[in-house]
mmCIF file of C-alpha atoms and ligand atoms in Angstrom:
data_model
loop_
_atom_site.group_PDB
_atom_site.id
_atom_site.type_symbol
_atom_site.label_atom_id
_atom_site.label_comp_id
_atom_site.label_asym_id
_atom_site.label_seq_id
_atom_site.Cartn_x
_atom_site.Cartn_y
_atom_site.Cartn_z
ATOM 1 C CA MET A 1 -0.032 -0.056 0.000
ATOM 2 C CA GLU A 2 0.951 3.506 -0.606
ATOM 3 C CA PRO A 3 2.598 5.361 2.257
ATOM 4 C CA ALA A 4 -0.246 8.223 3.836
ATOM 5 C CA ALA A 5 1.357 11.668 3.158
ATOM 6 C CA VAL A 6 0.644 13.515 6.063
ATOM 7 C CA PRO A 7 -1.382 16.743 5.006
ATOM 8 C CA ALA A 8 -0.035 19.757 6.531
ATOM 9 C CA GLU A 9 -3.226 20.846 8.370
ATOM 10 C CA LEU A 10 -3.368 17.878 10.099
ATOM 11 C CA ILE A 11 0.331 17.572 11.911
ATOM 12 C CA SER A 12 -0.901 19.949 14.782
ATOM 13 C CA ARG A 13 -4.013 17.550 15.685
ATOM 14 C CA ILE A 14 -1.844 14.284 15.197
ATOM 15 C CA ARG A 15 1.409 15.210 16.985
ATOM 16 C CA PRO A 16 -0.418 15.232 20.593
ATOM 17 C CA LEU A 17 -2.192 12.001 20.273
ATOM 18 C CA LYS A 18 -1.553 9.756 23.093
ATOM 19 C CA GLY A 19 -4.418 7.310 22.263
ATOM 20 C CA LEU A 20 -6.411 5.546 19.397
ATOM 21 C CA ILE A 21 -9.594 4.525 19.997
ATOM 22 C CA LEU A 22 -11.226 2.356 17.508
ATOM 23 C CA ASP A 23 -14.522 0.799 16.270
ATOM 24 C CA VAL A 24 -14.697 -2.610 15.485
ATOM 25 C CA ASP A 25 -17.366 -3.799 12.927
ATOM 26 C CA GLY A 26 -16.830 -1.712 9.493
ATOM 27 C CA VAL A 27 -13.107 -0.341 10.717
ATOM 28 C CA LEU A 28 -10.879 -3.353 11.902
ATOM 29 C CA THR A 29 -13.595 -5.318 9.703
ATOM 30 C CA ASP A 30 -15.404 -4.898 6.249
ATOM 31 C CA GLY A 31 -18.241 -4.921 8.341
ATOM 32 C CA ARG A 32 -19.519 -8.295 7.660
ATOM 33 C CA VAL A 33 -20.423 -10.651 10.470
ATOM 34 C CA ILE A 34 -20.449 -14.511 9.720
ATOM 35 C CA ILE A 35 -22.952 -16.425 11.853
ATOM 36 C CA ASP A 36 -22.956 -20.477 11.583
ATOM 37 C CA ASP A 37 -25.742 -22.777 12.447
ATOM 38 C CA ALA A 38 -24.562 -23.365 16.158
ATOM 39 C CA GLY A 39 -25.049 -19.459 16.072
ATOM 40 C CA ARG A 40 -21.053 -18.394 16.527
ATOM 41 C CA GLU A 41 -19.947 -15.424 15.025
ATOM 42 C CA SER A 42 -16.698 -14.942 13.049
ATOM 43 C CA LYS A 43 -15.344 -11.622 11.299
ATOM 44 C CA HIS A 44 -12.484 -11.079 9.162
ATOM 45 C CA PHE A 45 -9.292 -9.127 10.228
ATOM 46 C CA ASP A 46 -6.623 -7.447 8.212
ATOM 47 C CA VAL A 47 -3.158 -8.879 9.233
ATOM 48 C CA ARG A 48 -1.700 -5.414 8.086
ATOM 49 C CA ASP A 49 -4.003 -3.489 10.303
ATOM 50 C CA GLY A 50 -3.045 -5.981 13.120
ATOM 51 C CA HIS A 51 0.554 -5.237 12.480
ATOM 52 C CA GLY A 52 0.104 -1.305 12.378
ATOM 53 C CA LEU A 53 -1.427 -1.236 15.455
ATOM 54 C CA LYS A 54 1.291 -3.378 16.948
ATOM 55 C CA LEU A 55 4.206 -1.094 15.269
ATOM 56 C CA LEU A 56 1.997 2.125 16.953
ATOM 57 C CA GLN A 57 1.727 0.720 20.285
ATOM 58 C CA ARG A 58 5.355 0.248 20.293
ATOM 59 C CA THR A 59 5.730 4.267 19.718
ATOM 60 C CA GLY A 60 3.703 4.400 22.957
ATOM 61 C CA ILE A 61 0.421 5.202 21.874
ATOM 62 C CA ARG A 62 -2.108 3.333 23.885
ATOM 63 C CA VAL A 63 -5.111 1.766 22.018
ATOM 64 C CA ALA A 64 -8.495 0.683 22.640
ATOM 65 C CA LEU A 65 -11.506 -0.942 21.340
ATOM 66 C CA LEU A 66 -15.146 0.337 21.604
ATOM 67 C CA THR A 67 -17.809 -1.467 19.778
ATOM 68 C CA GLY A 68 -21.451 -2.019 20.272
ATOM 69 C CA ARG A 69 -21.542 -5.690 19.551
ATOM 70 C CA VAL A 70 -20.239 -8.319 21.422
ATOM 71 C CA SER A 71 -17.944 -11.282 20.719
ATOM 72 C CA ARG A 72 -15.360 -13.801 21.549
ATOM 73 C CA VAL A 73 -13.802 -12.902 18.261
ATOM 74 C CA VAL A 74 -12.968 -9.252 19.461
ATOM 75 C CA GLU A 75 -11.623 -10.673 22.797
ATOM 76 C CA HIS A 76 -9.316 -13.168 20.878
ATOM 77 C CA ARG A 77 -7.974 -10.366 18.490
ATOM 78 C CA ALA A 78 -7.352 -7.629 21.069
ATOM 79 C CA ARG A 79 -5.520 -10.645 23.127
ATOM 80 C CA GLU A 80 -3.555 -11.168 19.792
ATOM 81 C CA LEU A 81 -2.748 -7.306 19.551
ATOM 82 C CA GLY A 82 -1.659 -6.850 23.127
ATOM 83 C CA ILE A 83 -4.777 -4.579 23.422
ATOM 84 C CA ASP A 84 -5.969 -4.676 27.030
ATOM 85 C CA LEU A 85 -8.616 -1.553 26.566
ATOM 86 C CA VAL A 86 -11.510 -3.666 25.074
ATOM 87 C CA PHE A 87 -15.125 -2.144 25.652
ATOM 88 C CA GLN A 88 -17.990 -4.542 23.888
ATOM 89 C CA ARG A 89 -21.768 -4.343 23.960
ATOM 90 C CA ILE A 90 -21.628 -0.215 24.492
ATOM 91 C CA ARG A 91 -25.004 1.287 23.875
ATOM 92 C CA ASP A 92 -23.454 4.916 24.423
ATOM 93 C CA LYS A 93 -20.316 5.350 22.940
ATOM 94 C CA LEU A 94 -19.770 8.547 24.434
ATOM 95 C CA ALA A 95 -20.129 7.412 27.979
ATOM 96 C CA ALA A 96 -17.493 4.607 27.006
ATOM 97 C CA TYR A 97 -15.314 7.133 25.853
ATOM 98 C CA GLU A 98 -15.347 9.313 28.793
ATOM 99 C CA ARG A 99 -14.524 6.109 30.728
ATOM 100 C CA ILE A 100 -11.542 5.428 28.613
ATOM 101 C CA ARG A 101 -10.345 9.274 29.395
ATOM 102 C CA GLU A 102 -10.824 8.756 32.819
ATOM 103 C CA LEU A 103 -8.708 5.481 32.689
ATOM 104 C CA THR A 104 -6.191 6.793 30.877
ATOM 105 C CA GLY A 105 -6.028 10.271 31.837
ATOM 106 C CA PHE A 106 -6.108 11.602 28.246
ATOM 107 C CA ARG A 107 -7.676 14.586 27.188
ATOM 108 C CA ASP A 108 -9.967 15.124 23.908
ATOM 109 C CA GLY A 109 -6.960 16.428 22.195
ATOM 110 C CA GLU A 110 -4.827 13.920 22.899
ATOM 111 C CA ILE A 111 -7.292 11.276 21.238
ATOM 112 C CA CYS A 112 -7.815 9.638 17.845
ATOM 113 C CA TYR A 113 -11.205 7.997 17.266
ATOM 114 C CA ILE A 114 -12.094 6.107 14.143
ATOM 115 C CA GLY A 115 -15.525 5.099 13.316
ATOM 116 C CA ASP A 116 -17.533 4.205 10.186
ATOM 117 C CA ASP A 117 -21.430 4.879 11.126
ATOM 118 C CA LEU A 118 -23.845 7.149 12.676
ATOM 119 C CA VAL A 119 -23.508 5.459 16.297
ATOM 120 C CA ASP A 120 -19.742 7.330 16.171
ATOM 121 C CA VAL A 121 -20.747 10.561 15.671
ATOM 122 C CA PRO A 122 -21.018 11.588 19.302
ATOM 123 C CA VAL A 123 -17.441 10.520 19.815
ATOM 124 C CA LEU A 124 -16.090 11.943 16.467
ATOM 125 C CA ALA A 125 -17.289 15.174 17.586
ATOM 126 C CA ARG A 126 -15.372 15.255 20.736
ATOM 127 C CA ALA A 127 -11.915 13.422 19.508
ATOM 128 C CA GLY A 128 -9.100 15.783 18.882
ATOM 129 C CA PHE A 129 -8.267 13.628 15.933
ATOM 130 C CA ALA A 130 -11.782 12.369 14.319
ATOM 131 C CA VAL A 131 -11.081 9.977 11.215
ATOM 132 C CA THR A 132 -13.426 7.546 9.475
ATOM 133 C CA VAL A 133 -12.861 5.015 6.792
ATOM 134 C CA ALA A 134 -12.829 5.118 2.795
ATOM 135 C CA ASP A 135 -16.163 3.367 2.727
ATOM 136 C CA GLY A 136 -17.897 5.122 6.043
ATOM 137 C CA SER A 137 -21.122 6.783 6.025
ATOM 138 C CA ALA A 138 -21.277 9.957 4.240
ATOM 139 C CA HIS A 139 -23.287 11.403 7.035
ATOM 140 C CA LEU A 140 -19.888 11.569 9.021
ATOM 141 C CA ALA A 141 -18.102 14.123 6.621
ATOM 142 C CA PRO A 142 -19.015 17.105 8.905
ATOM 143 C CA TYR A 143 -17.388 15.668 11.797
ATOM 144 C CA VAL A 144 -14.287 14.150 10.786
ATOM 145 C CA HIS A 145 -10.982 15.326 10.044
ATOM 146 C CA TRP A 146 -9.394 12.836 7.543
ATOM 147 C CA ARG A 147 -11.295 10.045 5.755
ATOM 148 C CA SER A 148 -9.019 6.924 5.030
ATOM 149 C CA ALA A 149 -8.111 6.167 1.174
ATOM 150 C CA TYR A 150 -8.521 2.255 2.205
ATOM 151 C CA PRO A 151 -11.869 0.549 3.418
ATOM 152 C CA GLY A 152 -12.421 -0.768 6.553
ATOM 153 C CA GLY A 153 -11.241 -4.331 7.374
ATOM 154 C CA HIS A 154 -8.804 -3.806 4.295
ATOM 155 C CA GLY A 155 -6.207 -1.199 5.242
ATOM 156 C CA ALA A 156 -7.981 1.824 6.959
ATOM 157 C CA VAL A 157 -6.537 1.163 10.185
ATOM 158 C CA ARG A 158 -2.966 0.530 8.909
ATOM 159 C CA GLU A 159 -2.972 3.541 6.825
ATOM 160 C CA LEU A 160 -4.384 5.812 9.860
ATOM 161 C CA CYS A 161 -1.654 3.984 11.699
ATOM 162 C CA GLU A 162 1.327 4.931 9.438
ATOM 163 C CA LEU A 163 -0.298 8.564 9.250
ATOM 164 C CA ILE A 164 0.118 8.833 12.902
ATOM 165 C CA MET A 165 3.506 7.636 13.139
ATOM 166 C CA ALA A 166 4.727 9.905 10.105
ATOM 167 C CA ALA A 167 3.329 13.081 11.803
ATOM 168 C CA GLN A 168 4.786 12.026 14.920
ATOM 169 C CA GLY A 169 8.229 11.347 13.371
ATOM 170 C CA THR A 170 8.076 7.665 14.747
ATOM 171 C CA TRP A 171 7.931 5.584 11.779
ATOM 172 C CA THR A 172 11.644 5.833 11.049
ATOM 173 C CA ASP A 173 12.817 4.270 14.521
ATOM 174 C CA VAL A 174 9.880 1.555 14.834
ATOM 175 C CA THR A 175 10.410 0.346 11.381
ATOM 176 C CA SER A 176 14.386 0.435 11.496
ATOM 177 C CA ARG A 177 14.618 -3.540 12.186
ATOM 178 C CA TYR A 178 12.576 -4.008 8.987
ATOM 179 C CA LEU A 179 13.659 -1.014 6.938
ATOM 180 C CA PRO A 180 17.958 -0.960 7.371
ATOM 181 C CA ARG A 181 19.232 2.478 5.817
ATOM 182 C CA PRO A 182 19.716 1.915 1.985
ATOM 183 C CA ARG A 183 23.274 0.775 1.378
ATOM 184 C CA PRO A 184 25.325 4.269 0.061
HETATM 185 MG MG1 LIG B 1 -18.773 0.368 13.082
#
């Protein structure tokens, strides 16, 4: 995927970020939920999104998941990614957002929120850096500062992680083990 260029007007929004809160369905997934005969749910996650979140956490950014639904799959995925702040079956996302603020001590201006649908708007309207995905609802446009080029479940989160690391100047350091300096 193309590395995200950092729009100049976003630098001052991204630099202070200490936390990233993600909606799950439609952001970390493409929004589809597969339910088998036994009622068990499965979802598809993107491995590159996951690696982006791991890299971002290595730079010191705290990551949280916030979803209206509840499934074991999300628990498993969060554990794999080393995410301990997981809020499921949340009816009022703004209340959960406030809880995360209390737990972390982060201010609005230090939090990035990414969501894809109407239920995310109350939080998008508060977070210092409000983001949606390429295929997020058009109704979110007035409330977001940035829309990814990649859709939910297919690279949007990776793109956001790279954008944050590029703007905060942490990308080169965190990827040095994979990207050695070019030979002279
Ligand atoms: Mg969603």
